[in-house]
């Protein structure tokens, strides 16, 4: 049986959210933006992870705020949950089908989140 190439509305919106996340990250000079496409990963609980790094707690806070603002302005969507704003080392933003991770550079290297999802399709977003 041949798989359909028609995208569902859910796929379209999750891909749109990813593009809004990237734009918000780039506006605050996020580093090493990586998109993990988890749609083909067995037992994945979301469609995408979007991961980036910042060089200071102030920058990662600004990146998270920029992402949230971009998603609200573009799609009128609120995050289901935001964690880590108080300690500002790893901020997680849950948009259901898209999970955003904003790390301090050294925390990202420590947790190695990308290594946990080795079956995902990885896309490194070029710097602006």
mmCIF file of N, CA and C in Angstrom:
data_model
loop_
_atom_site.group_PDB
_atom_site.id
_atom_site.type_symbol
_atom_site.label_atom_id
_atom_site.label_comp_id
_atom_site.label_asym_id
_atom_site.label_seq_id
_atom_site.Cartn_x
_atom_site.Cartn_y
_atom_site.Cartn_z
ATOM 1 N N UNK A 1 0.837 -1.177 0.000
ATOM 2 C CA UNK A 1 0.000 0.000 0.000
ATOM 3 C C UNK A 1 0.885 1.245 0.000
ATOM 4 N N UNK A 2 0.578 2.182 -0.847
ATOM 5 C CA UNK A 2 1.363 3.401 -0.970
ATOM 6 C C UNK A 2 0.927 4.439 0.065
ATOM 7 N N UNK A 3 1.900 5.067 0.664
ATOM 8 C CA UNK A 3 1.624 6.094 1.652
ATOM 9 C C UNK A 3 1.225 7.397 0.956
ATOM 10 N N UNK A 4 0.231 8.060 1.483
ATOM 11 C CA UNK A 4 -0.239 9.310 0.895
ATOM 12 C C UNK A 4 0.763 10.426 1.149
ATOM 13 N N UNK A 5 0.932 11.296 0.186
ATOM 14 C CA UNK A 5 1.831 12.437 0.351
ATOM 15 C C UNK A 5 1.062 13.677 0.810
ATOM 16 N N UNK A 6 -0.226 13.516 1.048
ATOM 17 C CA UNK A 6 -1.051 14.638 1.508
ATOM 18 C C UNK A 6 -0.805 14.845 2.989
ATOM 19 N N UNK A 7 -0.537 16.083 3.384
ATOM 20 C CA UNK A 7 -0.284 16.393 4.787
ATOM 21 C C UNK A 7 -1.600 16.640 5.505
ATOM 22 N N UNK A 8 -1.651 16.208 6.741
ATOM 23 C CA UNK A 8 -2.828 16.483 7.555
ATOM 24 C C UNK A 8 -2.717 17.905 8.095
ATOM 25 N N UNK A 9 -3.851 18.500 8.499
ATOM 26 C CA UNK A 9 -3.786 19.848 9.091
ATOM 27 C C UNK A 9 -2.887 19.890 10.321
ATOM 28 N N UNK A 10 -2.843 18.801 11.108
ATOM 29 C CA UNK A 10 -1.985 18.739 12.285
ATOM 30 C C UNK A 10 -0.518 18.879 11.886
ATOM 31 N N UNK A 11 -0.099 18.190 10.808
ATOM 32 C CA UNK A 11 1.289 18.300 10.345
ATOM 33 C C UNK A 11 1.583 19.724 9.909
ATOM 34 N N UNK A 12 0.649 20.326 9.205
ATOM 35 C CA UNK A 12 0.866 21.687 8.736
ATOM 36 C C UNK A 12 1.067 22.653 9.893
ATOM 37 N N UNK A 13 0.227 22.556 10.944
ATOM 38 C CA UNK A 13 0.344 23.500 12.050
ATOM 39 C C UNK A 13 1.622 23.250 12.848
ATOM 40 N N UNK A 14 2.013 22.007 13.046
ATOM 41 C CA UNK A 14 3.244 21.770 13.808
ATOM 42 C C UNK A 14 4.458 22.285 13.036
ATOM 43 N N UNK A 15 4.458 22.137 11.722
ATOM 44 C CA UNK A 15 5.560 22.679 10.918
ATOM 45 C C UNK A 15 5.555 24.202 10.947
ATOM 46 N N UNK A 16 4.377 24.807 10.959
ATOM 47 C CA UNK A 16 4.291 26.265 11.067
ATOM 48 C C UNK A 16 4.821 26.744 12.404
ATOM 49 N N UNK A 17 4.445 26.055 13.472
ATOM 50 C CA UNK A 17 4.931 26.426 14.801
ATOM 51 C C UNK A 17 6.452 26.367 14.828
ATOM 52 N N UNK A 18 7.035 25.332 14.234
ATOM 53 C CA UNK A 18 8.505 25.225 14.178
ATOM 54 C C UNK A 18 9.091 26.458 13.500
ATOM 55 N N UNK A 19 8.506 26.896 12.401
ATOM 56 C CA UNK A 19 9.041 28.079 11.704
ATOM 57 C C UNK A 19 8.920 29.329 12.566
ATOM 58 N N UNK A 20 7.839 29.452 13.336
ATOM 59 C CA UNK A 20 7.680 30.600 14.238
ATOM 60 C C UNK A 20 8.696 30.535 15.374
ATOM 61 N N UNK A 21 8.936 29.338 15.898
ATOM 62 C CA UNK A 21 9.925 29.156 16.962
ATOM 63 C C UNK A 21 11.303 29.595 16.466
ATOM 64 N N UNK A 22 11.679 29.123 15.284
ATOM 65 C CA UNK A 22 12.989 29.476 14.724
ATOM 66 C C UNK A 22 13.118 30.983 14.564
ATOM 67 N N UNK A 23 12.075 31.613 14.059
ATOM 68 C CA UNK A 23 12.111 33.074 13.880
ATOM 69 C C UNK A 23 12.311 33.777 15.219
ATOM 70 N N UNK A 24 11.581 33.343 16.236
ATOM 71 C CA UNK A 24 11.733 33.941 17.564
ATOM 72 C C UNK A 24 13.131 33.749 18.125
ATOM 73 N N UNK A 25 13.698 32.573 17.901
ATOM 74 C CA UNK A 25 15.063 32.295 18.360
ATOM 75 C C UNK A 25 16.077 33.168 17.642
ATOM 76 N N UNK A 26 15.928 33.261 16.328
ATOM 77 C CA UNK A 26 16.878 34.036 15.537
ATOM 78 C C UNK A 26 16.828 35.521 15.882
ATOM 79 N N UNK A 27 15.671 36.020 16.260
ATOM 80 C CA UNK A 27 15.554 37.440 16.616
ATOM 81 C C UNK A 27 16.404 37.804 17.830
ATOM 82 N N UNK A 28 16.704 36.815 18.664
ATOM 83 C CA UNK A 28 17.524 37.060 19.855
ATOM 84 C C UNK A 28 18.888 36.378 19.768
ATOM 85 N N UNK A 29 19.313 36.100 18.536
ATOM 86 C CA UNK A 29 20.661 35.577 18.273
ATOM 87 C C UNK A 29 20.949 34.245 18.971
ATOM 88 N N UNK A 30 19.957 33.362 19.004
ATOM 89 C CA UNK A 30 20.168 32.021 19.553
ATOM 90 C C UNK A 30 21.230 31.298 18.735
ATOM 91 N N UNK A 31 21.956 30.417 19.378
ATOM 92 C CA UNK A 31 23.032 29.679 18.723
ATOM 93 C C UNK A 31 22.649 28.215 18.558
ATOM 94 N N UNK A 32 23.228 27.594 17.536
ATOM 95 C CA UNK A 32 23.087 26.157 17.299
ATOM 96 C C UNK A 32 21.624 25.700 17.355
ATOM 97 N N UNK A 33 20.788 26.327 16.547
ATOM 98 C CA UNK A 33 19.373 25.947 16.506
ATOM 99 C C UNK A 33 19.261 24.616 15.769
ATOM 100 N N UNK A 34 18.679 23.639 16.448
ATOM 101 C CA UNK A 34 18.529 22.294 15.900
ATOM 102 C C UNK A 34 17.056 21.888 15.982
ATOM 103 N N UNK A 35 16.534 21.399 14.864
ATOM 104 C CA UNK A 35 15.171 20.882 14.819
ATOM 105 C C UNK A 35 15.249 19.366 14.764
ATOM 106 N N UNK A 36 14.573 18.701 15.686
ATOM 107 C CA UNK A 36 14.482 17.240 15.691
ATOM 108 C C UNK A 36 13.071 16.872 15.280
ATOM 109 N N UNK A 37 12.952 16.219 14.146
ATOM 110 C CA UNK A 37 11.659 15.754 13.657
ATOM 111 C C UNK A 37 11.433 14.358 14.237
ATOM 112 N N UNK A 38 10.494 14.265 15.153
ATOM 113 C CA UNK A 38 10.232 13.019 15.873
ATOM 114 C C UNK A 38 9.026 12.267 15.328
ATOM 115 N N UNK A 39 8.454 12.742 14.234
ATOM 116 C CA UNK A 39 7.226 12.115 13.722
ATOM 117 C C UNK A 39 7.438 10.665 13.310
ATOM 118 N N UNK A 40 8.636 10.282 12.943
ATOM 119 C CA UNK A 40 8.904 8.908 12.548
ATOM 120 C C UNK A 40 9.491 8.051 13.659
ATOM 121 N N UNK A 41 9.588 8.604 14.858
ATOM 122 C CA UNK A 41 10.192 7.897 15.981
ATOM 123 C C UNK A 41 9.100 7.179 16.773
ATOM 124 N N UNK A 42 9.278 5.887 16.944
ATOM 125 C CA UNK A 42 8.308 5.081 17.685
ATOM 126 C C UNK A 42 8.178 5.589 19.127
ATOM 127 N N UNK A 43 6.958 5.759 19.583
ATOM 128 C CA UNK A 43 6.628 6.199 20.946
ATOM 129 C C UNK A 43 7.007 7.653 21.253
ATOM 130 N N UNK A 44 7.266 8.455 20.257
ATOM 131 C CA UNK A 44 7.529 9.875 20.499
ATOM 132 C C UNK A 44 6.234 10.543 20.957
ATOM 133 N N UNK A 45 6.349 11.447 21.899
ATOM 134 C CA UNK A 45 5.167 12.097 22.484
ATOM 135 C C UNK A 45 4.878 13.464 21.871
ATOM 136 N N UNK A 46 5.677 13.870 20.903
ATOM 137 C CA UNK A 46 5.503 15.147 20.240
ATOM 138 C C UNK A 46 6.014 15.021 18.809
ATOM 139 N N UNK A 47 5.706 15.993 17.974
ATOM 140 C CA UNK A 47 6.167 15.957 16.584
ATOM 141 C C UNK A 47 7.587 16.488 16.427
ATOM 142 N N UNK A 48 7.905 17.557 17.153
ATOM 143 C CA UNK A 48 9.196 18.219 16.990
ATOM 144 C C UNK A 48 9.761 18.674 18.327
ATOM 145 N N UNK A 49 11.089 18.643 18.431
ATOM 146 C CA UNK A 49 11.840 19.395 19.421
ATOM 147 C C UNK A 49 12.567 20.477 18.630
ATOM 148 N N UNK A 50 12.612 21.685 19.184
ATOM 149 C CA UNK A 50 13.465 22.728 18.639
ATOM 150 C C UNK A 50 14.364 23.152 19.793
ATOM 151 N N UNK A 51 15.663 23.014 19.578
ATOM 152 C CA UNK A 51 16.648 23.216 20.639
ATOM 153 C C UNK A 51 17.611 24.323 20.214
ATOM 154 N N UNK A 52 17.959 25.183 21.174
ATOM 155 C CA UNK A 52 18.976 26.207 20.894
ATOM 156 C C UNK A 52 19.756 26.491 22.156
ATOM 157 N N UNK A 53 20.821 27.261 21.989
ATOM 158 C CA UNK A 53 21.676 27.661 23.108
ATOM 159 C C UNK A 53 21.770 29.172 23.160
ATOM 160 N N UNK A 54 22.043 29.633 24.372
ATOM 161 C CA UNK A 54 22.354 31.037 24.601
ATOM 162 C C UNK A 54 23.577 31.123 25.482
ATOM 163 N N UNK A 55 24.185 32.286 25.537
ATOM 164 C CA UNK A 55 25.445 32.429 26.264
ATOM 165 C C UNK A 55 25.274 32.970 27.681
ATOM 166 N N UNK A 56 24.071 33.404 28.031
ATOM 167 C CA UNK A 56 23.838 33.923 29.384
ATOM 168 C C UNK A 56 22.395 33.642 29.789
ATOM 169 N N UNK A 57 22.150 33.705 31.099
ATOM 170 C CA UNK A 57 20.786 33.500 31.560
ATOM 171 C C UNK A 57 19.854 34.589 31.040
ATOM 172 N N UNK A 58 20.369 35.792 30.910
ATOM 173 C CA UNK A 58 19.571 36.893 30.358
ATOM 174 C C UNK A 58 19.194 36.601 28.912
ATOM 175 N N UNK A 59 20.139 36.089 28.124
ATOM 176 C CA UNK A 59 19.850 35.799 26.725
ATOM 177 C C UNK A 59 18.835 34.664 26.590
ATOM 178 N N UNK A 60 18.969 33.585 27.367
ATOM 179 C CA UNK A 60 18.012 32.492 27.180
ATOM 180 C C UNK A 60 16.613 32.915 27.615
ATOM 181 N N UNK A 61 16.529 33.792 28.611
ATOM 182 C CA UNK A 61 15.230 34.333 29.011
ATOM 183 C C UNK A 61 14.639 35.169 27.871
ATOM 184 N N UNK A 62 15.473 35.985 27.234
ATOM 185 C CA UNK A 62 15.020 36.808 26.106
ATOM 186 C C UNK A 62 14.604 35.941 24.915
ATOM 187 N N UNK A 63 15.345 34.864 24.659
ATOM 188 C CA UNK A 63 14.994 33.944 23.571
ATOM 189 C C UNK A 63 13.631 33.332 23.833
ATOM 190 N N UNK A 64 13.420 32.836 25.046
ATOM 191 C CA UNK A 64 12.132 32.221 25.389
ATOM 192 C C UNK A 64 10.988 33.224 25.233
ATOM 193 N N UNK A 65 11.187 34.447 25.696
ATOM 194 C CA UNK A 65 10.150 35.474 25.558
ATOM 195 C C UNK A 65 9.873 35.772 24.088
ATOM 196 N N UNK A 66 10.930 35.825 23.282
ATOM 197 C CA UNK A 66 10.781 36.105 21.861
ATOM 198 C C UNK A 66 10.014 34.991 21.148
ATOM 199 N N UNK A 67 10.318 33.736 21.488
ATOM 200 C CA UNK A 67 9.603 32.594 20.901
ATOM 201 C C UNK A 67 8.128 32.665 21.263
ATOM 202 N N UNK A 68 7.842 32.895 22.538
ATOM 203 C CA UNK A 68 6.448 32.955 22.994
ATOM 204 C C UNK A 68 5.698 34.087 22.296
ATOM 205 N N UNK A 69 6.345 35.235 22.162
ATOM 206 C CA UNK A 69 5.729 36.383 21.491
ATOM 207 C C UNK A 69 5.467 36.076 20.019
ATOM 208 N N UNK A 70 6.442 35.475 19.345
ATOM 209 C CA UNK A 70 6.301 35.156 17.919
ATOM 210 C C UNK A 70 5.148 34.180 17.686
ATOM 211 N N UNK A 71 5.056 33.158 18.517
ATOM 212 C CA UNK A 71 3.984 32.168 18.356
ATOM 213 C C UNK A 71 2.625 32.797 18.630
ATOM 214 N N UNK A 72 2.557 33.680 19.610
ATOM 215 C CA UNK A 72 1.289 34.360 19.884
ATOM 216 C C UNK A 72 0.901 35.279 18.719
ATOM 217 N N UNK A 73 1.846 36.075 18.243
ATOM 218 C CA UNK A 73 1.540 37.017 17.165
ATOM 219 C C UNK A 73 1.210 36.305 15.857
ATOM 220 N N UNK A 74 1.894 35.219 15.561
ATOM 221 C CA UNK A 74 1.687 34.514 14.291
ATOM 222 C C UNK A 74 0.495 33.562 14.330
ATOM 223 N N UNK A 75 0.290 32.909 15.457
ATOM 224 C CA UNK A 75 -0.732 31.856 15.486
ATOM 225 C C UNK A 75 -1.741 31.943 16.602
ATOM 226 N N UNK A 76 -1.606 32.981 17.445
ATOM 227 C CA UNK A 76 -2.522 33.143 18.590
ATOM 228 C C UNK A 76 -2.546 31.896 19.466
ATOM 229 N N UNK A 77 -1.355 31.300 19.687
ATOM 230 C CA UNK A 77 -1.229 30.102 20.509
ATOM 231 C C UNK A 77 -0.460 30.427 21.782
ATOM 232 N N UNK A 78 -0.933 29.855 22.881
ATOM 233 C CA UNK A 78 -0.230 29.952 24.161
ATOM 234 C C UNK A 78 0.448 28.627 24.443
ATOM 235 N N UNK A 79 1.557 28.680 25.148
ATOM 236 C CA UNK A 79 2.228 27.453 25.571
ATOM 237 C C UNK A 79 1.354 26.734 26.585
ATOM 238 N N UNK A 80 1.321 25.410 26.472
ATOM 239 C CA UNK A 80 0.623 24.587 27.466
ATOM 240 C C UNK A 80 1.341 24.701 28.811
ATOM 241 N N UNK A 81 2.662 24.727 28.761
ATOM 242 C CA UNK A 81 3.465 24.859 29.976
ATOM 243 C C UNK A 81 4.812 25.473 29.628
ATOM 244 N N UNK A 82 5.346 26.236 30.571
ATOM 245 C CA UNK A 82 6.701 26.779 30.458
ATOM 246 C C UNK A 82 7.398 26.468 31.774
ATOM 247 N N UNK A 83 8.538 25.807 31.688
ATOM 248 C CA UNK A 83 9.310 25.419 32.875
ATOM 249 C C UNK A 83 10.712 26.002 32.788
ATOM 250 N N UNK A 84 11.291 26.304 33.936
ATOM 251 C CA UNK A 84 12.689 26.716 33.994
ATOM 252 C C UNK A 84 12.941 28.208 33.905
ATOM 253 N N UNK A 85 11.882 29.016 33.866
ATOM 254 C CA UNK A 85 12.098 30.470 33.769
ATOM 255 C C UNK A 85 12.766 31.019 35.032
ATOM 256 N N UNK A 86 12.514 30.398 36.176
ATOM 257 C CA UNK A 86 13.069 30.907 37.430
ATOM 258 C C UNK A 86 14.587 30.710 37.514
ATOM 259 N N UNK A 87 15.072 29.512 37.117
ATOM 260 C CA UNK A 87 16.513 29.281 37.237
ATOM 261 C C UNK A 87 17.298 29.690 35.993
ATOM 262 N N UNK A 88 16.609 29.823 34.851
ATOM 263 C CA UNK A 88 17.192 30.356 33.609
ATOM 264 C C UNK A 88 18.476 29.643 33.195
ATOM 265 N N UNK A 89 18.436 28.307 33.215
ATOM 266 C CA UNK A 89 19.533 27.495 32.699
ATOM 267 C C UNK A 89 19.053 26.620 31.549
ATOM 268 N N UNK A 90 17.804 26.163 31.660
ATOM 269 C CA UNK A 90 17.163 25.330 30.642
ATOM 270 C C UNK A 90 15.681 25.672 30.694
ATOM 271 N N UNK A 91 15.198 26.364 29.701
ATOM 272 C CA UNK A 91 13.786 26.734 29.649
ATOM 273 C C UNK A 91 13.100 25.818 28.651
ATOM 274 N N UNK A 92 12.041 25.164 29.101
ATOM 275 C CA UNK A 92 11.259 24.261 28.269
ATOM 276 C C UNK A 92 9.886 24.895 28.036
ATOM 277 N N UNK A 93 9.468 24.916 26.769
ATOM 278 C CA UNK A 93 8.174 25.486 26.397
ATOM 279 C C UNK A 93 7.394 24.421 25.633
ATOM 280 N N UNK A 94 6.217 24.078 26.134
ATOM 281 C CA UNK A 94 5.425 22.984 25.572
ATOM 282 C C UNK A 94 4.255 23.550 24.771
ATOM 283 N N UNK A 95 4.344 23.379 23.453
ATOM 284 C CA UNK A 95 3.259 23.765 22.545
ATOM 285 C C UNK A 95 2.591 22.505 21.985
ATOM 286 N N UNK A 96 2.483 21.467 22.799
ATOM 287 C CA UNK A 96 1.898 20.166 22.475
ATOM 288 C C UNK A 96 2.679 19.433 21.390
ATOM 289 N N UNK A 97 2.501 19.807 20.139
ATOM 290 C CA UNK A 97 3.164 19.106 19.037
ATOM 291 C C UNK A 97 4.587 19.586 18.799
ATOM 292 N N UNK A 98 4.962 20.660 19.466
ATOM 293 C CA UNK A 98 6.311 21.218 19.356
ATOM 294 C C UNK A 98 6.791 21.554 20.770
ATOM 295 N N UNK A 99 7.932 20.985 21.140
ATOM 296 C CA UNK A 99 8.552 21.272 22.436
ATOM 297 C C UNK A 99 9.821 22.078 22.177
ATOM 298 N N UNK A 100 9.937 23.201 22.858
ATOM 299 C CA UNK A 100 11.061 24.118 22.681
ATOM 300 C C UNK A 100 11.987 23.994 23.889
ATOM 301 N N UNK A 101 13.281 23.846 23.626
ATOM 302 C CA UNK A 101 14.298 23.781 24.676
ATOM 303 C C UNK A 101 15.292 24.913 24.436
ATOM 304 N N UNK A 102 15.427 25.804 25.405
ATOM 305 C CA UNK A 102 16.387 26.904 25.329
ATOM 306 C C UNK A 102 17.387 26.702 26.469
ATOM 307 N N UNK A 103 18.626 26.393 26.098
ATOM 308 C CA UNK A 103 19.656 26.030 27.072
ATOM 309 C C UNK A 103 20.738 27.092 27.195
ATOM 310 N N UNK A 104 21.310 27.203 28.392
ATOM 311 C CA UNK A 104 22.635 27.787 28.501
ATOM 312 C C UNK A 104 23.581 26.815 27.807
ATOM 313 N N UNK A 105 24.572 27.338 27.143
ATOM 314 C CA UNK A 105 25.468 26.503 26.331
ATOM 315 C C UNK A 105 26.040 25.321 27.124
ATOM 316 N N UNK A 106 26.528 25.565 28.334
ATOM 317 C CA UNK A 106 27.141 24.490 29.119
ATOM 318 C C UNK A 106 26.118 23.466 29.612
ATOM 319 N N UNK A 107 24.888 23.878 29.855
ATOM 320 C CA UNK A 107 23.840 22.929 30.262
ATOM 321 C C UNK A 107 23.437 22.033 29.092
ATOM 322 N N UNK A 108 23.402 22.593 27.910
ATOM 323 C CA UNK A 108 23.085 21.781 26.732
ATOM 324 C C UNK A 108 24.158 20.709 26.529
ATOM 325 N N UNK A 109 25.408 21.093 26.682
ATOM 326 C CA UNK A 109 26.500 20.129 26.531
ATOM 327 C C UNK A 109 26.419 19.045 27.609
ATOM 328 N N UNK A 110 25.976 19.411 28.811
ATOM 329 C CA UNK A 110 25.875 18.454 29.899
ATOM 330 C C UNK A 110 24.733 17.456 29.675
ATOM 331 N N UNK A 111 23.556 17.947 29.303
ATOM 332 C CA UNK A 111 22.385 17.077 29.183
ATOM 333 C C UNK A 111 22.353 16.282 27.874
ATOM 334 N N UNK A 112 22.989 16.784 26.820
ATOM 335 C CA UNK A 112 23.094 16.069 25.542
ATOM 336 C C UNK A 112 21.741 15.526 25.069
ATOM 337 N N UNK A 113 20.752 16.376 25.067
ATOM 338 C CA UNK A 113 19.389 15.979 24.708
ATOM 339 C C UNK A 113 19.300 15.362 23.317
ATOM 340 N N UNK A 114 20.084 15.894 22.379
ATOM 341 C CA UNK A 114 20.050 15.365 21.012
ATOM 342 C C UNK A 114 20.443 13.884 20.965
ATOM 343 N N UNK A 115 21.355 13.480 21.825
ATOM 344 C CA UNK A 115 21.808 12.089 21.831
ATOM 345 C C UNK A 115 20.706 11.125 22.284
ATOM 346 N N UNK A 116 19.774 11.612 23.084
ATOM 347 C CA UNK A 116 18.681 10.761 23.565
ATOM 348 C C UNK A 116 17.675 10.435 22.466
ATOM 349 N N UNK A 117 17.660 11.240 21.418
ATOM 350 C CA UNK A 117 16.693 11.076 20.324
ATOM 351 C C UNK A 117 17.425 10.814 19.015
ATOM 352 N N UNK A 118 18.334 9.868 19.023
ATOM 353 C CA UNK A 118 19.160 9.562 17.858
ATOM 354 C C UNK A 118 18.387 9.093 16.639
ATOM 355 N N UNK A 119 17.147 8.606 16.820
ATOM 356 C CA UNK A 119 16.330 8.139 15.688
ATOM 357 C C UNK A 119 15.608 9.275 14.973
ATOM 358 N N UNK A 120 15.669 10.471 15.548
ATOM 359 C CA UNK A 120 14.983 11.613 14.946
ATOM 360 C C UNK A 120 15.723 12.084 13.696
ATOM 361 N N UNK A 121 15.011 12.830 12.870
ATOM 362 C CA UNK A 121 15.638 13.503 11.733
ATOM 363 C C UNK A 121 16.120 14.872 12.228
ATOM 364 N N UNK A 122 17.421 15.128 12.086
ATOM 365 C CA UNK A 122 18.030 16.350 12.600
ATOM 366 C C UNK A 122 18.209 17.372 11.493
ATOM 367 N N UNK A 123 17.874 18.622 11.793
ATOM 368 C CA UNK A 123 18.130 19.709 10.860
ATOM 369 C C UNK A 123 18.764 20.861 11.634
ATOM 370 N N UNK A 124 20.004 21.184 11.285
ATOM 371 C CA UNK A 124 20.678 22.324 11.877
ATOM 372 C C UNK A 124 20.268 23.571 11.090
ATOM 373 N N UNK A 125 19.761 24.559 11.798
ATOM 374 C CA UNK A 125 19.324 25.796 11.146
ATOM 375 C C UNK A 125 20.539 26.699 10.993
ATOM 376 N N UNK A 126 20.825 27.146 9.766
ATOM 377 C CA UNK A 126 21.988 28.015 9.568
ATOM 378 C C UNK A 126 21.843 29.340 10.323
ATOM 379 N N UNK A 127 22.967 29.853 10.821
ATOM 380 C CA UNK A 127 22.959 31.164 11.468
ATOM 381 C C UNK A 127 22.595 32.230 10.456
ATOM 382 N N UNK A 128 21.961 33.277 10.944
ATOM 383 C CA UNK A 128 21.630 34.409 10.057
ATOM 384 C C UNK A 128 22.845 35.266 9.804
#
